Short mmCIF file of C-alpha atoms in Angstrom, two decimals:
data_model
loop_
_atom_site.label_atom_id
_atom_site.label_comp_id
_atom_site.label_asym_id
_atom_site.label_seq_id
_atom_site.Cartn_x
_atom_site.Cartn_y
_atom_site.Cartn_z
CA MET P 1 0.00 0.00 0.00
CA LEU P 2 2.77 2.40 0.88
CA LYS P 3 4.60 1.46 -2.31
CA ARG P 4 1.53 2.36 -4.38
CA LYS P 5 1.20 5.70 -2.65
CA GLY P 6 4.86 6.39 -3.30
CA ARG P 7 4.48 5.65 -6.99
CA VAL P 8 1.43 7.90 -7.24
CA ILE P 9 3.28 10.74 -5.54
CA THR P 10 6.26 10.25 -7.86
CA ILE P 11 4.04 10.32 -10.95
CA LEU P 12 2.26 13.43 -9.70
CA MET P 13 5.58 15.21 -9.11
CA VAL P 14 6.80 14.33 -12.62
CA LEU P 15 3.57 15.62 -14.13
CA LEU P 16 3.83 18.81 -12.05
CA LEU P 17 7.40 19.41 -13.25
CA LEU P 18 6.38 18.84 -16.87
CA PHE P 19 3.44 21.22 -16.54
CA THR P 20 5.59 23.90 -14.88
CA GLY P 21 8.23 23.62 -17.64
CA CYS P 22 5.65 23.98 -20.39
CA SER P 23 4.11 26.97 -18.68
CA MET P 24 7.49 28.69 -18.36
CA GLN P 25 8.30 27.99 -22.02
CA THR P 26 4.92 29.32 -23.13
CA SER P 27 5.40 32.43 -20.99
CA LYS P 28 8.87 32.99 -22.47
CA GLU P 29 7.57 32.63 -26.03
CA ALA P 30 4.73 35.00 -25.23
CA GLN P 31 7.20 37.58 -23.93
CA GLN P 32 9.29 37.22 -27.08
CA GLU P 33 6.21 37.67 -29.25
CA ASN P 34 5.19 40.76 -27.29
CA THR P 35 8.70 42.18 -27.59
CA SER P 36 8.67 41.49 -31.31
CA GLU P 37 5.27 43.12 -31.71
CA GLU P 38 6.40 46.16 -29.73
CA SER P 39 9.56 46.58 -31.80
CA SER P 40 7.88 46.08 -35.19
CA PRO P 41 6.00 49.39 -35.23
CA ALA P 42 9.24 51.23 -34.37
CA ASN P 43 11.04 49.63 -37.33
CA THR P 44 8.09 50.44 -39.53
CA ASP P 45 8.24 54.05 -38.40
CA ILE P 46 11.94 54.22 -39.23
CA ASN P 47 11.37 52.79 -42.69
CA THR P 48 8.43 55.10 -43.23
CA ASP P 49 10.47 58.13 -42.18
CA SER P 50 13.27 57.12 -44.54
CA GLU P 51 10.87 56.66 -47.44
CA LYS P 52 9.17 59.93 -46.56
CA ASN P 53 12.48 61.82 -46.61
CA GLU P 54 13.30 60.38 -50.03
CA LYS P 55 9.89 61.37 -51.38
CA GLU P 56 10.27 64.90 -50.03
CA VAL P 57 13.31 65.62 -52.22
CA LYS P 58 11.68 67.42 -55.12
CA ALA P 59 12.91 69.93 -57.65
CA PRO P 60 11.61 73.41 -56.70
CA SER P 61 9.23 75.00 -59.21
CA GLU P 62 10.46 78.58 -58.65
CA GLU P 63 12.85 80.19 -61.15
CA LEU P 64 16.16 80.99 -59.43
CA GLN P 65 19.55 82.47 -60.24
CA LYS P 66 22.92 83.35 -58.76
CA LYS P 67 22.73 85.53 -55.63
CA ASP P 68 19.16 84.44 -54.78
CA LYS P 69 18.58 83.29 -51.19
CA GLY P 70 15.92 81.39 -49.26
CA GLU P 71 14.03 78.13 -48.88
CA PRO P 72 13.57 77.45 -52.64
CA VAL P 73 17.36 77.66 -53.09
CA ARG P 74 17.88 75.26 -50.17
CA ARG P 75 15.48 72.78 -51.76
CA LEU P 76 17.33 73.10 -55.06
CA GLN P 77 20.62 72.37 -53.31
CA LEU P 78 19.10 69.33 -51.57
CA ALA P 79 17.88 68.04 -54.94
CA LEU P 80 21.31 68.58 -56.50
CA GLN P 81 22.91 66.68 -53.61
CA SER P 82 20.52 63.80 -54.27
CA ILE P 83 21.84 63.37 -57.82
CA GLY P 84 25.51 63.56 -56.85
CA TYR P 85 26.51 67.22 -56.65
CA ASP P 86 28.69 68.43 -53.79
CA VAL P 87 26.91 71.66 -52.84
CA LYS P 88 26.18 73.14 -49.44
CA GLU P 89 22.55 73.18 -48.34
CA ASP P 90 22.74 76.78 -47.12
CA GLY P 91 20.00 78.48 -49.16
CA ILE P 92 22.44 80.74 -51.03
CA TYR P 93 22.63 80.46 -54.83
CA ASN P 94 26.40 80.79 -55.01
CA THR P 95 29.15 79.89 -57.48
CA ASP P 96 29.09 76.17 -56.58
CA THR P 97 25.32 75.95 -57.06
CA THR P 98 25.58 77.83 -60.36
CA LEU P 99 28.29 75.46 -61.58
CA ALA P 100 26.21 72.39 -60.65
CA VAL P 101 23.14 73.74 -62.46
CA THR P 102 25.22 74.62 -65.52
CA ASP P 103 26.86 71.19 -65.61
CA LEU P 104 23.41 69.59 -65.50
CA GLN P 105 22.14 71.85 -68.30
CA LEU P 106 25.12 71.08 -70.54
CA GLN P 107 24.16 67.38 -70.50
CA PHE P 108 20.74 67.97 -72.07
CA LYS P 109 20.37 69.56 -75.52
CA GLU P 110 16.93 70.97 -74.74
CA LEU P 111 18.26 73.10 -71.87
CA LYS P 112 19.90 76.53 -72.03
CA ALA P 113 23.31 76.36 -70.36
CA THR P 114 23.17 79.66 -68.48
CA GLY P 115 23.49 78.65 -64.82
CA LEU P 116 19.99 80.04 -64.22
CA TYR P 117 17.46 77.58 -62.79
CA ASP P 118 14.44 77.87 -65.10
CA LYS P 119 11.24 75.87 -65.70
CA GLU P 120 12.82 73.47 -68.18
CA THR P 121 15.75 72.77 -65.86
CA SER P 122 13.27 72.11 -63.04
CA LYS P 123 11.46 69.48 -65.15
CA THR P 124 14.71 67.76 -66.06
CA LEU P 125 15.94 67.75 -62.46
CA GLN P 126 12.68 66.21 -61.27
CA LYS P 127 13.04 63.41 -63.83
CA LEU P 128 16.56 62.72 -62.60
CA LEU P 129 15.21 62.46 -59.05
CA THR P 130 12.46 60.00 -59.93
CA THR P 131 13.64 57.96 -62.94
CA ASP P 132 16.73 56.26 -64.31
CA LYS P 133 19.56 58.79 -64.79
CA GLY P 134 20.81 57.20 -68.00
CA ASP P 135 24.12 58.75 -69.11
CA PHE P 136 23.85 61.64 -66.65
CA LYS P 137 26.70 62.09 -64.20
CA ALA P 138 27.42 64.90 -61.75
CA TYR P 139 30.36 67.09 -62.83
CA LYS P 140 30.54 65.31 -66.17
CA ILE P 141 31.36 68.52 -68.11
CA LEU P 142 32.34 71.13 -65.52
CA ALA P 143 34.64 70.02 -62.70
CA LYS P 144 34.38 71.43 -59.18
CA ASN P 145 37.49 72.68 -57.37
CA LYS P 146 39.52 72.53 -60.54
CA ASP P 147 43.06 73.81 -60.07
CA VAL P 148 43.19 77.58 -60.54
CA GLN P 149 44.61 78.46 -63.93
CA LYS P 150 46.08 81.78 -65.00
CA ALA P 151 45.85 83.41 -68.41
CA ASN P 152 48.89 84.96 -70.09
CA GLY P 153 48.00 88.38 -68.68
CA GLY P 154 47.73 86.99 -65.14
CA ALA P 155 43.93 86.86 -64.94
CA THR P 156 42.24 83.87 -63.28
CA VAL P 157 40.61 81.58 -65.86
CA LEU P 158 36.90 81.04 -65.20
CA GLN P 159 35.76 77.49 -64.38
CA ASN P 160 32.25 78.17 -65.66
CA PRO P 161 32.38 80.30 -68.85
CA TYR P 162 28.75 79.43 -69.65
CA ASP P 163 27.44 81.35 -66.62
CA GLN P 164 25.11 84.12 -67.82
CA LEU P 165 26.47 86.32 -65.03
CA ALA P 166 30.11 85.42 -65.66
CA LEU P 167 32.39 88.31 -64.73
CA VAL P 168 34.92 88.76 -67.53
CA ASN P 169 37.50 91.51 -67.07
CA LYS P 170 41.23 92.07 -66.55
CA GLN P 171 41.18 89.84 -63.46
CA HIS P 172 38.88 87.08 -64.77
CA ALA P 173 39.45 85.51 -68.20
CA LEU P 174 37.65 82.97 -70.36
CA PRO P 175 39.39 79.71 -71.33
CA ALA P 176 41.26 80.02 -74.64
CA ASP P 177 39.27 77.11 -76.07
CA TYR P 178 35.85 78.39 -75.00
CA ILE P 179 33.37 78.66 -77.88
CA PRO P 180 29.66 78.98 -76.98
CA LYS P 181 27.68 76.02 -78.32
CA ASP P 182 24.49 77.93 -79.10
CA LEU P 183 25.67 80.79 -81.31
CA VAL P 184 23.05 82.16 -83.72
CA THR P 185 22.64 85.30 -85.82
CA PRO P 186 19.93 87.61 -84.41
CA LYS P 187 17.41 88.95 -86.90
CA VAL P 188 18.36 92.62 -86.57
CA ARG P 189 19.99 95.25 -88.80
CA PHE P 190 23.74 95.32 -89.45
CA PRO P 191 25.60 98.00 -91.47
CA PHE P 192 27.24 95.26 -93.55
CA THR P 193 25.92 92.29 -95.52
CA GLU P 194 28.74 89.76 -95.10
CA ASP P 195 27.91 86.66 -93.06
CA LEU P 196 30.61 87.16 -90.45
CA PRO P 197 31.02 85.49 -87.02
CA LYS P 198 30.71 88.89 -85.34
CA LYS P 199 27.01 88.87 -86.22
CA GLN P 200 26.48 86.02 -83.79
CA MET P 201 25.32 85.85 -80.17
CA ARG P 202 24.25 83.08 -77.84
CA GLN P 203 20.61 82.15 -78.37
CA VAL P 204 19.29 83.67 -75.14
CA ALA P 205 21.00 87.01 -75.87
CA ALA P 206 20.04 87.01 -79.55
CA THR P 207 16.36 86.56 -78.70
CA ALA P 208 16.51 89.45 -76.23
CA LEU P 209 18.31 91.66 -78.77
CA GLU P 210 15.59 91.03 -81.36
CA LYS P 211 12.92 92.14 -78.90
CA MET P 212 14.89 95.27 -77.99
CA PHE P 213 15.39 96.23 -81.64
CA ALA P 214 11.68 95.71 -82.32
CA ALA P 215 10.86 98.11 -79.48
CA ALA P 216 13.40 100.64 -80.78
CA ASP P 217 11.79 100.44 -84.22
CA LYS P 218 8.39 101.22 -82.71
CA ALA P 219 9.97 104.24 -81.03
CA GLY P 220 11.07 105.48 -84.46
CA LEU P 221 14.78 104.86 -83.90
CA ASP P 222 17.43 103.65 -86.34
CA LEU P 223 19.47 101.18 -84.30
CA PHE P 224 22.11 98.91 -85.84
CA ALA P 225 24.12 95.99 -84.48
CA GLN P 226 27.82 96.19 -85.25
CA SER P 227 29.87 93.53 -83.45
CA GLY P 228 28.90 90.50 -81.36
CA TYR P 229 30.80 87.24 -80.84
CA ARG P 230 34.56 87.32 -81.18
CA SER P 231 36.79 84.27 -80.85
CA TYR P 232 39.89 84.10 -78.66
CA GLU P 233 42.09 84.02 -81.77
CA ARG P 234 40.35 87.04 -83.32
CA GLN P 235 40.73 89.04 -80.10
CA ASP P 236 44.40 88.09 -79.96
CA SER P 237 44.88 89.54 -83.43
CA ILE P 238 42.96 92.75 -82.63
CA PHE P 239 44.83 93.36 -79.37
CA ALA P 240 48.22 92.78 -81.02
CA SER P 241 47.33 95.30 -83.73
CA ASN P 242 46.28 97.90 -81.16
CA VAL P 243 49.46 97.33 -79.16
CA ASN P 244 51.58 97.89 -82.25
CA GLU P 245 49.79 101.17 -82.91
CA HIS P 246 49.30 102.58 -79.39
CA GLY P 247 51.53 100.61 -77.03
CA GLU P 248 50.28 97.94 -74.60
CA GLU P 249 49.29 100.20 -71.70
CA ALA P 250 47.29 102.60 -73.86
CA ALA P 251 45.78 99.80 -75.94
CA ASN P 252 44.53 97.97 -72.86
CA LYS P 253 42.37 100.93 -71.86
CA PHE P 254 40.04 100.32 -74.80
CA SER P 255 41.04 96.88 -76.08
CA ALA P 256 41.02 93.61 -74.13
CA ARG P 257 43.69 90.97 -74.04
CA PRO P 258 42.60 87.63 -75.52
CA GLY P 259 40.43 85.79 -72.99
CA GLU P 260 39.52 89.03 -71.22
CA SER P 261 37.04 90.20 -73.85
CA GLU P 262 33.32 89.93 -73.15
CA HIS P 263 32.74 89.42 -76.86
CA GLN P 264 34.02 85.85 -76.46
CA THR P 265 31.08 85.09 -74.13
CA GLY P 266 28.60 85.50 -76.98
CA LEU P 267 26.51 87.66 -74.65
CA THR P 268 27.71 91.04 -75.95
CA MET P 269 26.76 93.25 -78.88
CA ASP P 270 28.15 96.62 -79.88
CA VAL P 271 25.39 98.84 -81.30
CA THR P 272 25.48 102.02 -83.35
CA SER P 273 23.43 104.35 -85.58
CA PRO P 274 23.69 106.22 -88.92
CA ASP P 275 24.05 109.53 -87.04
CA ILE P 276 27.65 108.63 -86.16
CA ASN P 277 28.31 106.88 -89.47
CA TYR P 278 27.90 103.45 -87.83
CA GLY P 279 30.97 104.01 -85.69
CA LEU P 280 31.68 102.88 -82.13
CA THR P 281 32.41 106.17 -80.42
CA ILE P 282 31.48 108.03 -77.25
CA GLU P 283 29.22 110.27 -79.37
CA PHE P 284 26.75 107.38 -79.63
CA GLY P 285 25.63 108.16 -76.08
CA LYS P 286 24.40 111.57 -77.28
CA THR P 287 22.27 110.21 -80.13
CA ASP P 288 18.56 109.42 -79.79
CA GLU P 289 19.42 105.75 -80.09
CA GLY P 290 22.06 105.99 -77.38
CA LYS P 291 19.73 107.81 -74.99
CA TRP P 292 16.97 105.27 -75.62
CA ILE P 293 19.38 102.38 -75.00
CA LYS P 294 20.45 103.82 -71.65
CA LYS P 295 16.82 104.15 -70.57
CA HIS P 296 15.37 100.89 -71.88
CA ALA P 297 18.18 98.30 -72.29
CA ALA P 298 17.54 96.74 -68.86
CA GLU P 299 13.95 95.95 -69.83
CA TYR P 300 15.39 93.38 -72.23
CA GLY P 301 18.18 92.10 -69.96
CA PHE P 302 21.04 94.29 -71.22
CA ILE P 303 23.37 96.69 -69.42
CA ILE P 304 25.85 99.30 -70.60
CA ARG P 305 28.85 97.30 -69.49
CA TYR P 306 31.33 100.17 -69.24
CA PRO P 307 29.40 103.18 -67.86
CA LYS P 308 30.66 106.71 -67.55
CA GLY P 309 32.41 107.51 -64.27
CA LYS P 310 33.19 103.86 -63.44
CA GLU P 311 36.50 103.59 -65.28
CA ASN P 312 38.37 102.98 -62.02
CA ILE P 313 36.28 99.84 -61.47
CA THR P 314 35.89 98.42 -64.99
CA LYS P 315 39.42 99.50 -66.03
CA TYR P 316 38.04 100.46 -69.44
CA GLN P 317 36.93 103.75 -70.92
CA TYR P 318 33.25 104.73 -71.16
CA GLU P 319 31.60 102.72 -73.95
CA PRO P 320 27.90 103.61 -74.42
CA TRP P 321 27.70 101.23 -77.38
CA HIS P 322 28.87 98.07 -75.56
CA LEU P 323 25.84 96.06 -74.38
CA ARG P 324 26.13 92.93 -72.23
CA PHE P 325 23.25 90.54 -71.66
CA VAL P 326 22.83 89.51 -68.00
CA GLY P 327 19.07 88.86 -67.82
CA LYS P 328 16.27 91.18 -66.73
CA GLU P 329 16.60 90.73 -62.96
CA ALA P 330 20.30 91.59 -62.82
CA ALA P 331 20.06 94.26 -65.54
CA LYS P 332 17.31 96.21 -63.80
CA GLU P 333 19.23 96.28 -60.51
CA ILE P 334 22.50 97.27 -62.17
CA MET P 335 21.02 100.04 -64.32
CA THR P 336 18.69 101.37 -61.60
CA LYS P 337 21.50 101.61 -59.05
CA GLY P 338 24.00 102.91 -61.59
CA ILE P 339 26.54 100.23 -60.73
CA THR P 340 28.82 97.94 -62.72
CA LEU P 341 28.71 94.17 -63.16
CA GLU P 342 31.74 94.00 -60.86
CA GLU P 343 29.83 95.77 -58.10
CA TYR P 344 26.72 93.66 -58.65
CA VAL P 345 28.53 90.31 -58.54
CA LYS P 346 30.54 91.19 -55.44
CA GLY P 347 28.03 93.45 -53.75
CA LYS P 348 25.65 91.16 -51.86
#
């Protein structure tokens, strides 16, 4: 009898141990499941935040240009970073941002390579953010932090000659091999019939010149275009000729060294009128055409590049005939304030 009771007690103890072990295992598994469930939403949130951040990188719709500041510029810089450009996200449309935009534009034939962020550039940037980039590559054409090069005259060679606001003067020169890719002949009057390269301008400037000439015609004026694009080699020949005749110091007051001439940008046109026998002289400023140009050029994106009284800044004599295209926004500020391109670029 005692043996039976002992066996029963033993069996009960074994069953109790088995039951306790199963309960502990079940409890442990339950805790693991709860822990897993609690951690899953956190991981989901992290993934969601990451996806959300990626979706938020969009090309801004606003038109922007060098020297602009603010949130739209910051968003542009963030978008440029997303496709491989090394630009600071500081909300300032500076030289690095301009170079990145220009490099992007140069890789697509449908875009104007000006360094200005326009509607078409915005559409292209958005496609690069959301679809396959194809052959696109950041800094494919224009390199950032390229070693500083000096021209023969000692001027620093520009890294971005395509920039619509490029400052070209005795301190900043264009590369010797720079030839604008979009040169066209504007449909305006010239005092000669030959089909010469000096009739040409970059497309954006040529279009603006045509509009300005049309407005001058409506005002009853007789405006003529005289000299636009000039290659590095042509400028070299002209400067050498002037040096032979006047000496280098005197020649450089009215004639640029090769690489230092704005005519090589394709954004410049010298204008004249029959009243001064189609010449390029200071007297042009006194003609009806010259007075009209001074008052209205900025409305079409042009400035008088070498204004009277600013010779100490531009280092060139007063040239009322020399028009440089910089775009309406910059032109209106420059002409309204009576400043030079040097002062505008470095002023704010």
